[in-house]
Short mmCIF file of C-alpha atoms and ligand atoms in Angstrom, two decimals:
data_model
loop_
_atom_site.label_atom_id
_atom_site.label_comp_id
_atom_site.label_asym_id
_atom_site.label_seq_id
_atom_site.Cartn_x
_atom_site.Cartn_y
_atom_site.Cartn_z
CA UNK A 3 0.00 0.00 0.00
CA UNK A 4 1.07 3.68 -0.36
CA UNK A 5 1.46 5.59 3.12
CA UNK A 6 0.83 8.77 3.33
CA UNK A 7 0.69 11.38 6.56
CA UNK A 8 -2.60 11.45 8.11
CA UNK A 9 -1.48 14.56 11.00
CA UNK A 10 -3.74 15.13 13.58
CA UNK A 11 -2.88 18.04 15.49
CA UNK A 12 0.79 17.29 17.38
CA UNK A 13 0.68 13.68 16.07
CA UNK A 14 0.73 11.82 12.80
CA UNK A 15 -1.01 8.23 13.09
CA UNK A 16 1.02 6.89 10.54
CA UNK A 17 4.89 6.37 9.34
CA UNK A 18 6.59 5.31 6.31
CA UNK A 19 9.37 2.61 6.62
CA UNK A 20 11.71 3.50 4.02
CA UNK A 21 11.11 7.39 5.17
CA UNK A 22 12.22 6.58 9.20
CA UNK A 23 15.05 4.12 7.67
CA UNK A 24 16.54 7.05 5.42
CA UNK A 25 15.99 9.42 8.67
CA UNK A 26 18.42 6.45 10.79
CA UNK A 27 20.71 6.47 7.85
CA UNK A 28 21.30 10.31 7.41
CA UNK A 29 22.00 10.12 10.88
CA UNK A 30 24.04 7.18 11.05
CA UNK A 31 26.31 9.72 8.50
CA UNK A 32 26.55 12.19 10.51
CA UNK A 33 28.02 10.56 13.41
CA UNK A 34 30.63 8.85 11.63
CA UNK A 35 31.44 12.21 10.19
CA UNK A 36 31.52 13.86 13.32
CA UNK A 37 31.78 11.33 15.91
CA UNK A 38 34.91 12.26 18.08
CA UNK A 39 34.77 10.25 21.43
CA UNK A 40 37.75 9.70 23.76
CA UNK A 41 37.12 6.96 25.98
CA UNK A 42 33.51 5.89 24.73
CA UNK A 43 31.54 3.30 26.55
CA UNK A 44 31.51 -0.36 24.75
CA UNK A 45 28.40 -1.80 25.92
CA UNK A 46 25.60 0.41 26.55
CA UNK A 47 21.89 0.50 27.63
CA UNK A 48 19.34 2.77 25.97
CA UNK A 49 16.52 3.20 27.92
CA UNK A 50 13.93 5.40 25.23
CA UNK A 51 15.82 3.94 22.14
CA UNK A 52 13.70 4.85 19.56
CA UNK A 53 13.27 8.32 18.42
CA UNK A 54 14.31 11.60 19.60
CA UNK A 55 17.53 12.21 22.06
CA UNK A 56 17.26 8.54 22.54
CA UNK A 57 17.54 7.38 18.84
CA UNK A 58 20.66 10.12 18.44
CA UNK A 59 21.74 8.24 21.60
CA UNK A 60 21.94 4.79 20.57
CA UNK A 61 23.41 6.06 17.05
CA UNK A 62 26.00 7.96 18.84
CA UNK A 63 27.05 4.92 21.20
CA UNK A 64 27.27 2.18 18.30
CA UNK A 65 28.37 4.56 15.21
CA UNK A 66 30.21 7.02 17.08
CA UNK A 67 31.89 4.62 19.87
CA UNK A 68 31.28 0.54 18.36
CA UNK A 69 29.49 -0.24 21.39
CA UNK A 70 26.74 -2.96 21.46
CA UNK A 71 23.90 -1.48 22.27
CA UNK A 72 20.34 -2.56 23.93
CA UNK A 73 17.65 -0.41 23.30
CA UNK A 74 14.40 -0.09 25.48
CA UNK A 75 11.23 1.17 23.57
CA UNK A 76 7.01 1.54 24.08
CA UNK A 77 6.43 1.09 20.06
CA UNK A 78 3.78 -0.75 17.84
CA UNK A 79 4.04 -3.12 14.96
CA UNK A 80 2.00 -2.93 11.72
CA UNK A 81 -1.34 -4.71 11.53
CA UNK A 82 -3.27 -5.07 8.94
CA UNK A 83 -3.63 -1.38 7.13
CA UNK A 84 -2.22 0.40 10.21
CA UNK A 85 1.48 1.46 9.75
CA UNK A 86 3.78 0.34 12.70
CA UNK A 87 4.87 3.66 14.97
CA UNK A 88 8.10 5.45 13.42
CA UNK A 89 9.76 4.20 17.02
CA UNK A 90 9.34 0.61 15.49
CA UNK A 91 10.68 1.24 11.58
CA UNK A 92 13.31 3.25 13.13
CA UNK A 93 14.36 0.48 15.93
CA UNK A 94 14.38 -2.30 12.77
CA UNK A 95 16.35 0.44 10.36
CA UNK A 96 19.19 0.52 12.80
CA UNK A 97 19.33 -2.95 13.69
CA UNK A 98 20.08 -3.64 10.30
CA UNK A 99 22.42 -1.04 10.04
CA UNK A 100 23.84 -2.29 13.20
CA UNK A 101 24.43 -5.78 11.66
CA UNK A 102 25.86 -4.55 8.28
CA UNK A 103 29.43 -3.45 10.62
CA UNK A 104 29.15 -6.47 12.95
CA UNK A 105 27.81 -4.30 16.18
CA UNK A 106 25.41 -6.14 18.53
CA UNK A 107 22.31 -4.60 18.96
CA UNK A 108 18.89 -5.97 20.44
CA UNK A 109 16.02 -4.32 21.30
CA UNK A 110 13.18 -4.94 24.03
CA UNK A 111 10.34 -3.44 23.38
CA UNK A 112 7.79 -3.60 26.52
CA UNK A 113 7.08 -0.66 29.54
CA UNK A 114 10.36 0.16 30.85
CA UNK A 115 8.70 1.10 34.16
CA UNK A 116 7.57 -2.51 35.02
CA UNK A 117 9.54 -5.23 36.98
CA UNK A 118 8.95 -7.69 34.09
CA UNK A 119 11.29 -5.32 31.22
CA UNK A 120 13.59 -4.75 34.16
CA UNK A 121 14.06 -8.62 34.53
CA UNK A 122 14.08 -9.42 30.81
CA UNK A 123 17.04 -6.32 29.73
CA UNK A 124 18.97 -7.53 32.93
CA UNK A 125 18.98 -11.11 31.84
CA UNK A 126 20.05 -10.05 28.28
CA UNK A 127 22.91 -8.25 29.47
CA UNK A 128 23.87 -11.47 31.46
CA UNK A 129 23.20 -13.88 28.40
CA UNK A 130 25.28 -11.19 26.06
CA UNK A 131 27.47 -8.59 27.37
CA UNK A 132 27.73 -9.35 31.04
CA UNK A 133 27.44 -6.01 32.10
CA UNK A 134 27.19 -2.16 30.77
CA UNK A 135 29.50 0.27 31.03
CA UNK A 136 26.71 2.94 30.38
CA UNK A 137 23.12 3.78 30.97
CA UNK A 138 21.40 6.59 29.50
CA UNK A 139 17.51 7.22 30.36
CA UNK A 140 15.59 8.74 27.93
CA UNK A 141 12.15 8.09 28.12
CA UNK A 142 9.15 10.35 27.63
CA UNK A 143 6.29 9.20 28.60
CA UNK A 144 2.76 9.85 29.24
CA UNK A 145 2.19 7.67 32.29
CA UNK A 146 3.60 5.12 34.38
CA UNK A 147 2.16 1.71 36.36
CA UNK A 148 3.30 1.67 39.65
CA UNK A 149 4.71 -1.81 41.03
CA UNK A 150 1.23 -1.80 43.19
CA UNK A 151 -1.06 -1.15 39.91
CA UNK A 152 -1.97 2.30 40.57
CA UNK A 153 -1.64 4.34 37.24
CA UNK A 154 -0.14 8.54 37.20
CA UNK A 155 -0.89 10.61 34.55
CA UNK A 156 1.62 12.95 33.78
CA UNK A 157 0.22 16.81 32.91
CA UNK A 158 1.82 19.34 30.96
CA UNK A 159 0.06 22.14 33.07
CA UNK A 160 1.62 25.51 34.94
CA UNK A 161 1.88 25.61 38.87
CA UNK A 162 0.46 28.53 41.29
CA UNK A 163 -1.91 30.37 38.92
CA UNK A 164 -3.34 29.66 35.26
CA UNK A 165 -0.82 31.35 32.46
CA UNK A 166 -2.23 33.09 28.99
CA UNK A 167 0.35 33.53 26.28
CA UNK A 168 0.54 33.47 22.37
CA UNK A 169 0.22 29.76 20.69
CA UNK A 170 0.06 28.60 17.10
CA UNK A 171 -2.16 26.81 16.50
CA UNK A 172 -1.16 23.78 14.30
CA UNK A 173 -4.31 23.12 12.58
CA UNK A 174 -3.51 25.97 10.64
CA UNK A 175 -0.52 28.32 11.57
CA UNK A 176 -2.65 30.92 13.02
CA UNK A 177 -1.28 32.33 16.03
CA UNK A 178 -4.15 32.66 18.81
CA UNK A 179 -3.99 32.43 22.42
CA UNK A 180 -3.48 29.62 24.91
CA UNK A 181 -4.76 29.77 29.03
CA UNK A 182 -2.53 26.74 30.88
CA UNK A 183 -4.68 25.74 34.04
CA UNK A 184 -2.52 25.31 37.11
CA UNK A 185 -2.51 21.84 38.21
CA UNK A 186 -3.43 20.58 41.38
CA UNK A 187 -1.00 19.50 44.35
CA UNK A 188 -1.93 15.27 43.23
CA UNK A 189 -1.21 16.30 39.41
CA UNK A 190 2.03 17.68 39.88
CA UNK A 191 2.99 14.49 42.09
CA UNK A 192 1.57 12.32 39.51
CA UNK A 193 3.67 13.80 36.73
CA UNK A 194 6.99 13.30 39.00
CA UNK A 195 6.33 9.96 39.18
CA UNK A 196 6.33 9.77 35.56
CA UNK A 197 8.79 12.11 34.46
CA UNK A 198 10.76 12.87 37.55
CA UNK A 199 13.95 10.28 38.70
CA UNK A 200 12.54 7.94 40.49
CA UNK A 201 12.38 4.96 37.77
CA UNK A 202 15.76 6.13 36.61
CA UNK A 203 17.38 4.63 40.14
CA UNK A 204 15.09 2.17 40.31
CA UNK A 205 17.03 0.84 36.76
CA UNK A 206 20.32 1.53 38.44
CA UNK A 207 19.55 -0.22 41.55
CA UNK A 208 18.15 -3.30 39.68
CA UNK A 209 21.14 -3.21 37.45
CA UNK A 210 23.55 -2.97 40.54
CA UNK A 211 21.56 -5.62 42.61
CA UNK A 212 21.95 -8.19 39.68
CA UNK A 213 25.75 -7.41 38.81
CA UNK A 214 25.18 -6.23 35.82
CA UNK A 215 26.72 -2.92 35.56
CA UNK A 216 30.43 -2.25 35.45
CA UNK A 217 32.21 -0.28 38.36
CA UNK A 218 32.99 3.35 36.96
CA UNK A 219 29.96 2.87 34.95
CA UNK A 220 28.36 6.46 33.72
CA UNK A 221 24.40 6.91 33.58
CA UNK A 222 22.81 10.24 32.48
CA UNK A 223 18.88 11.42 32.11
CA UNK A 224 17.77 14.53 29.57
CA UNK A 225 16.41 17.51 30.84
CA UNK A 226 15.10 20.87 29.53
CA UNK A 227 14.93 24.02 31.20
CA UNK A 228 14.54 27.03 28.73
CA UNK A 229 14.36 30.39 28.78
CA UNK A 230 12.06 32.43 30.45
CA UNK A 231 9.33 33.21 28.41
CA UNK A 232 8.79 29.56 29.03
CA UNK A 233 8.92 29.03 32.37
CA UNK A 234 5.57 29.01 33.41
CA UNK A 235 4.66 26.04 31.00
CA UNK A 236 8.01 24.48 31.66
CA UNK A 237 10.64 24.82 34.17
CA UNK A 238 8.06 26.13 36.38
CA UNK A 239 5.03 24.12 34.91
CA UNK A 240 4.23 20.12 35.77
CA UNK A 241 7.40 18.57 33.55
CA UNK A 242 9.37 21.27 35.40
CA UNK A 243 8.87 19.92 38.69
CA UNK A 244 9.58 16.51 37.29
CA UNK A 245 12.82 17.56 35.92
CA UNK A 246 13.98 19.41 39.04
CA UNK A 247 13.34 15.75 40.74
CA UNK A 248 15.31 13.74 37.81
CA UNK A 249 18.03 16.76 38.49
CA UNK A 250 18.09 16.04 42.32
CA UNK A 251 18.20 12.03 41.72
CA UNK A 252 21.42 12.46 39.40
CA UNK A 253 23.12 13.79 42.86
CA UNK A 254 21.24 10.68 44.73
CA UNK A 255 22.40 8.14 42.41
CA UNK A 256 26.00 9.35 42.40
CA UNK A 257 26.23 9.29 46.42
CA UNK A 258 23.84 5.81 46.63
CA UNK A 259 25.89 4.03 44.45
CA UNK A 260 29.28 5.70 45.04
CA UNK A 261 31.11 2.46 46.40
CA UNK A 262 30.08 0.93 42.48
CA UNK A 263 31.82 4.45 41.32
CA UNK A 264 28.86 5.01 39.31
CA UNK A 265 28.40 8.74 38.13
CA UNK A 266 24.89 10.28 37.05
CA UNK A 267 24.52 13.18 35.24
CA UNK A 268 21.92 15.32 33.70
CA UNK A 269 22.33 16.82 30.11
CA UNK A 270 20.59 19.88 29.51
CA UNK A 271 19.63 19.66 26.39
CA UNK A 272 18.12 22.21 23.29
CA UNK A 273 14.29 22.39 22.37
CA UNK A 274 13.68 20.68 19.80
CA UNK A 275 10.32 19.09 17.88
CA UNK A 276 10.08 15.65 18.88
CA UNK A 277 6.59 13.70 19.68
CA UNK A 278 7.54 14.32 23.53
CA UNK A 279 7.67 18.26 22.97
CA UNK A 280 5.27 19.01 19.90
CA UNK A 281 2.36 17.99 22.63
CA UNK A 282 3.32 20.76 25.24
CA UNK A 283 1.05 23.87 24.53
CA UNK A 284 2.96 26.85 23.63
CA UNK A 285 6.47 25.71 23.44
CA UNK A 286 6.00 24.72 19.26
CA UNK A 287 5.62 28.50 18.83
CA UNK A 288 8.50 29.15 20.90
CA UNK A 289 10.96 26.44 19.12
CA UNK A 290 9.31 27.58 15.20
CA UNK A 291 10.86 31.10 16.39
CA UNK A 292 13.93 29.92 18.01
CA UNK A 293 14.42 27.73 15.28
CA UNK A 294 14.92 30.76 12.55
CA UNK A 295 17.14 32.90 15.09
CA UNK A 296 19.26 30.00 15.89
CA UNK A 297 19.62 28.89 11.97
CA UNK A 298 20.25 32.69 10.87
CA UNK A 299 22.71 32.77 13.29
CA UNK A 300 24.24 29.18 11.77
CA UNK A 301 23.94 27.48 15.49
CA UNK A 302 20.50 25.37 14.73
CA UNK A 303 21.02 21.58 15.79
CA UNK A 304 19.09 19.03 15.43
CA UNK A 305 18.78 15.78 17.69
CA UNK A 306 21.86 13.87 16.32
CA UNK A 307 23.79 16.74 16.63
CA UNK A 308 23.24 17.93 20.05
CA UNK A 309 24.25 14.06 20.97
CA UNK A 310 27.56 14.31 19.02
CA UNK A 311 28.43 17.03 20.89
CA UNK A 312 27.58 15.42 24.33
CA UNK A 313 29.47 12.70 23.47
CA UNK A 314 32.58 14.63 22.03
CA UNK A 315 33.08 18.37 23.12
CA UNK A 316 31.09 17.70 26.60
CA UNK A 317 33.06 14.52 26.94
CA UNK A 318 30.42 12.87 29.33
CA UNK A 319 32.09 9.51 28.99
CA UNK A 320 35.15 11.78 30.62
CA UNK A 321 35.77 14.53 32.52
CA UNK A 322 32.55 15.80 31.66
CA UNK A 323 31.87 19.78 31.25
CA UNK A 324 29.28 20.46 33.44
CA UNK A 325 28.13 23.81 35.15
CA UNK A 326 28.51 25.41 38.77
CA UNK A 327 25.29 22.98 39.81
CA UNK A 328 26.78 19.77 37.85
CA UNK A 329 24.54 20.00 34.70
CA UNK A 330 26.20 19.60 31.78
CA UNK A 331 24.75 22.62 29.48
CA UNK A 332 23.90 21.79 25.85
CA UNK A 333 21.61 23.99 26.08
CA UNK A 334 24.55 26.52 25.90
CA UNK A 335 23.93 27.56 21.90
CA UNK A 336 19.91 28.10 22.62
CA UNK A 337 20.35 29.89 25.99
CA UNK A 338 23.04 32.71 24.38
CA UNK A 339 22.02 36.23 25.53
CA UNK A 340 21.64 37.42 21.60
CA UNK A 341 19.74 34.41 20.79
CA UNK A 342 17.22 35.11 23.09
CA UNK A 343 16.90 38.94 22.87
CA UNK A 344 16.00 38.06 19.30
CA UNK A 345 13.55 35.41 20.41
CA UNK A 346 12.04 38.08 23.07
CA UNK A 347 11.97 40.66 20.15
CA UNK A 348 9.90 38.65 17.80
CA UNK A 349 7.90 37.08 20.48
CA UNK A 350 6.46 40.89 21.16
CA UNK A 351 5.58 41.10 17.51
CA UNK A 352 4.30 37.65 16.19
CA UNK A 353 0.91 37.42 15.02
CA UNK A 354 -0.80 35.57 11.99
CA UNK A 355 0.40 37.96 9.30
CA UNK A 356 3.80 37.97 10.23
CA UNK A 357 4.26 34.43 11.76
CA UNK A 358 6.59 33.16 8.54
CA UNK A 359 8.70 36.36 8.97
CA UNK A 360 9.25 35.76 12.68
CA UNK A 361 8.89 32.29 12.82
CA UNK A 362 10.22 29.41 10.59
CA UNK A 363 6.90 27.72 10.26
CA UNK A 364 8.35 25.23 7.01
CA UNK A 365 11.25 24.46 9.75
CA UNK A 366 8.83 23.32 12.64
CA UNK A 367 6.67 20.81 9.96
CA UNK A 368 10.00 19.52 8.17
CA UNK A 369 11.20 18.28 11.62
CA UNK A 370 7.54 17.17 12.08
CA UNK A 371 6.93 15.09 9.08
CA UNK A 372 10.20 13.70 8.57
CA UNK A 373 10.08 11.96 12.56
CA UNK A 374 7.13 9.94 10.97
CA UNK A 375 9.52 9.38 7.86
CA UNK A 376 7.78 11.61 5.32
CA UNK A 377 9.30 14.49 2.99
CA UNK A 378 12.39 12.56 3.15
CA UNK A 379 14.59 13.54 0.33
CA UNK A 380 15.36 10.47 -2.26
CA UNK A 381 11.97 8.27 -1.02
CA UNK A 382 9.61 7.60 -3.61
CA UNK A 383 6.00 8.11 -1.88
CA UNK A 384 4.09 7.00 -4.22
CA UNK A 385 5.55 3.32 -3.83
CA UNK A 386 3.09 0.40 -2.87
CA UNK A 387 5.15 -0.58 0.02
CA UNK A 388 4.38 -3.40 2.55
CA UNK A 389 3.85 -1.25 6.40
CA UNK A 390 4.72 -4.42 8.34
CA UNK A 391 8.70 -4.55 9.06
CA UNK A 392 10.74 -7.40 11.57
CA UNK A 393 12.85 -5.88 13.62
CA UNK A 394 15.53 -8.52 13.91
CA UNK A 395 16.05 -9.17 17.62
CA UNK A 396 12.22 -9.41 18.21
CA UNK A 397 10.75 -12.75 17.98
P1 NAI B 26 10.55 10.96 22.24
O1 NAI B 26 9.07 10.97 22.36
O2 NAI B 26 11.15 11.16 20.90
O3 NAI B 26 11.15 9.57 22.80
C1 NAI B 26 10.61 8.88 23.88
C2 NAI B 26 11.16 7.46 23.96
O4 NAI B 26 10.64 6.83 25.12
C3 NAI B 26 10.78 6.55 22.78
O5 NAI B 26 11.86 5.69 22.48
C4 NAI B 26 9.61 5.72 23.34
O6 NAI B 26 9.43 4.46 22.72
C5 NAI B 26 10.08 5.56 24.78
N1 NAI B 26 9.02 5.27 25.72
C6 NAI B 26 7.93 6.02 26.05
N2 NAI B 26 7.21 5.42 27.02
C7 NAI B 26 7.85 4.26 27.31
C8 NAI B 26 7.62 3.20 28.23
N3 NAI B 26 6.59 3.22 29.07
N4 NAI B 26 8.49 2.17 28.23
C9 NAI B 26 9.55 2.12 27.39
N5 NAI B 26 9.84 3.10 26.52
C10 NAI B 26 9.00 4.15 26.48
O7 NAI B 26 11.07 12.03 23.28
P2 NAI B 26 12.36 12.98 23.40
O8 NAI B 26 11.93 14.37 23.13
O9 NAI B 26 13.53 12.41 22.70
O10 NAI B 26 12.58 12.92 24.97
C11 NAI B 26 13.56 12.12 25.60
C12 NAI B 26 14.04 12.84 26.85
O11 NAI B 26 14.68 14.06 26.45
C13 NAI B 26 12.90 13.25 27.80
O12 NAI B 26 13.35 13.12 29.13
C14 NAI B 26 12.70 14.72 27.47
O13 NAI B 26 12.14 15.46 28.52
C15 NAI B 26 14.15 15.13 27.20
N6 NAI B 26 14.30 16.39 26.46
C16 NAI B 26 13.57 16.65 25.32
C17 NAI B 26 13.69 17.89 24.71
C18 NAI B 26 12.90 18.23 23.48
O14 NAI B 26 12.76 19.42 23.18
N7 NAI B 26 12.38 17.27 22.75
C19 NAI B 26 14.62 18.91 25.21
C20 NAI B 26 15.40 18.50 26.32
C21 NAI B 26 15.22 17.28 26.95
#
């Protein structure tokens, strides 16, 4: 069948297989381009393989380093007419990849917060590789099961009082307005126990309790922060709250765990469209508008790059760069003083007539439709293609 975009809002419902594996491939380029890793880990677990910062991570550690990688993903196969998620074609696209230049990869695909995927990615290291040398957590999720059954929802909401502010609206690129309710005390819990640390040590316990992680291994979680303007929806907002508790349980982990000489760390990294951050209101205006200052000013990255550059320049496999509170900053390009005043500038001024001037509109939906593995260049879209893929290491 041919597969075509069907967008709803901040999601697409379908992907195209040869569009995600040319998206792996460019990628896969890239790093071997750029790659320039002193010490790199050999054996590393991914946990949020599949797209995004985890994707770029997992490309990074087996391109960029020749590690053998295991990747931990929430994605869907094809059935019937319905395409499999871009997670999935992108997870089989770089196994194969993988294969081609002899690098182990495997993948389990399952809910990373359960016992059960703990178990079966623990015994796989045992069976295979013994133990990792790295772990880096990079899940986004919407919710989480508790070990007792009960279920948190994770909001994108402010804190203290409801916040107004401009928002494009993606059904059409108007620009309009956007009120963000506060959320209430049990919300803002909920959405740390989703998005906030505490599943990140639980992995590093398990993984210490069963042997299977090296002495002097290194484990880092993403974070975001931002600049002001998005505070309210952000570092002060629901996902904020969780992120100042994954920030806090980098320090925990490093002191809990300091007789394995385990370090955590927490990479602050740039906003950028990704199915995580396309569903938090008012940010997508924000990163169409720091996307044109930052590529007029040639310092745009995209996912693959910002990971190069953690794994090189911020040396996080060494002595890591990090900032007066331990974070290390990749952030550092999108938080410059004269990138924001121009973001600030244009923020004032943005409305529907000017939004292409201001913003780069054509920028935001690239990034957009080529995560599901459309407007890829050199994929023919029009081919009958068949949507259900293997991805190797799952039966
Ligand atoms: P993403 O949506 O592209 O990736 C999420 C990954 O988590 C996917 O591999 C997905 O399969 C996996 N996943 C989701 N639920 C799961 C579950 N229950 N069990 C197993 N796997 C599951 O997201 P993105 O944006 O790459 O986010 C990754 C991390 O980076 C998050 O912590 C996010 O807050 C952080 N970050 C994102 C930024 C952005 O602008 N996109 C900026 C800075 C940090």
């Amino acid at each position: 069948m041919k597969i075509s975009p069907k967008v709803r809002e901040f999601l697409c419902l379908t992907a195209h297989p040869e569009g995600c594996q040319k998206n792996v491939e460019n990628q896969i380029t890239y790093v071997k381009k750029h790659s320039e890793v002193k010490n790199g880990p050999k054996k590393v677990l991914i946990i949020g393989a599949s797209t995004g910062y985890g994707l770029a991570s997992r490309i990074n550690a087996a391109f960029g380093c020749g590690a053998a990688t295991i990747g931990v993903m929430f994605e869907r196969q094809a059935a019937g007419k319905r395409t499999a998620t871009a997670g999935w074609y992108n997870t089989a696209a770089f196994e194969h990849a993988a294969a081609n230049e002899d690098l182990y990869a495997k993948t389990v695909n399952g809910d990373a917060f359960s016992k059960e995927v703990k178990d079966q990615v623990i015994d796989l290291i045992k069976k295979d590789l013994g133990k990792v040398d790295a772990v880096i957590y990079s899940l986004a999720a919407p919710r989480r099961t508790a070990e007792d059954g009960t279920v948190y929802q994770s909001v994108l909401k402010t804190t203290g009082e409801d916040f107004t502010n401009k928002n494009l609206n993606l059904k059409d690129n108007t620009i309009g307005e956007k009120t963000i309710e506060a959320a209430t005390e049990e919300e803002v819990e909920a959405t740390v126990k989703v998005m906030g640390g505490e599943d990140w040590k639980a992995w590093i316990r398990a993984l210490t309790d069963a042997d299977a992680i090296e002495e002097d291994a290194v484990t880092f979680a993403y974070s975001y922060i931002g600049p002001e303007l998005t505070y309210p929806i952000y570092f002060e907002g629901t996902i904020g709250a969780a992120k100042k508790h994954l920030h806090k349980t980098a320090g925990e982990i490093s002191e809990e765990f300091k007789e394995n000489g385990i370090s955590a760390y927490i990479s602050v990294n740039k906003g950028l469209v990704t199915q995580a951050s396309s569903a938090i209101p008012i940010v997508p205006l924000y990163m169409a508008v720091l996307y044109s200052v930052m590529k007029e000013k040639g310092l745009h990255e995209g996912c693959i790059e910002q990971i190069t550059r953690l794994f090189g320049e911020k040396a996080v496999f060494g002595q890591a760069e990090t900032d007066g509170q331990g974070l290390i900053r990749l952030d550092d390009w999108e938080l410059k003083p004269e990138v924001q005043a121009e973001v600030e500038r244009r923020w004032e001024k943005i409305n529907t007539e000017n939004v292409r001037e201001y913003a780069d509109i054509e920028g935001y939906w690239e990034d957009f439709y080529q995560m599901f593995g459309f407007h890829m260049d050199g994929v023919d879209y029009e081919k009958d293609l068949d949507p259900s893929v293997n991805i190797p290491s799952i039966p």
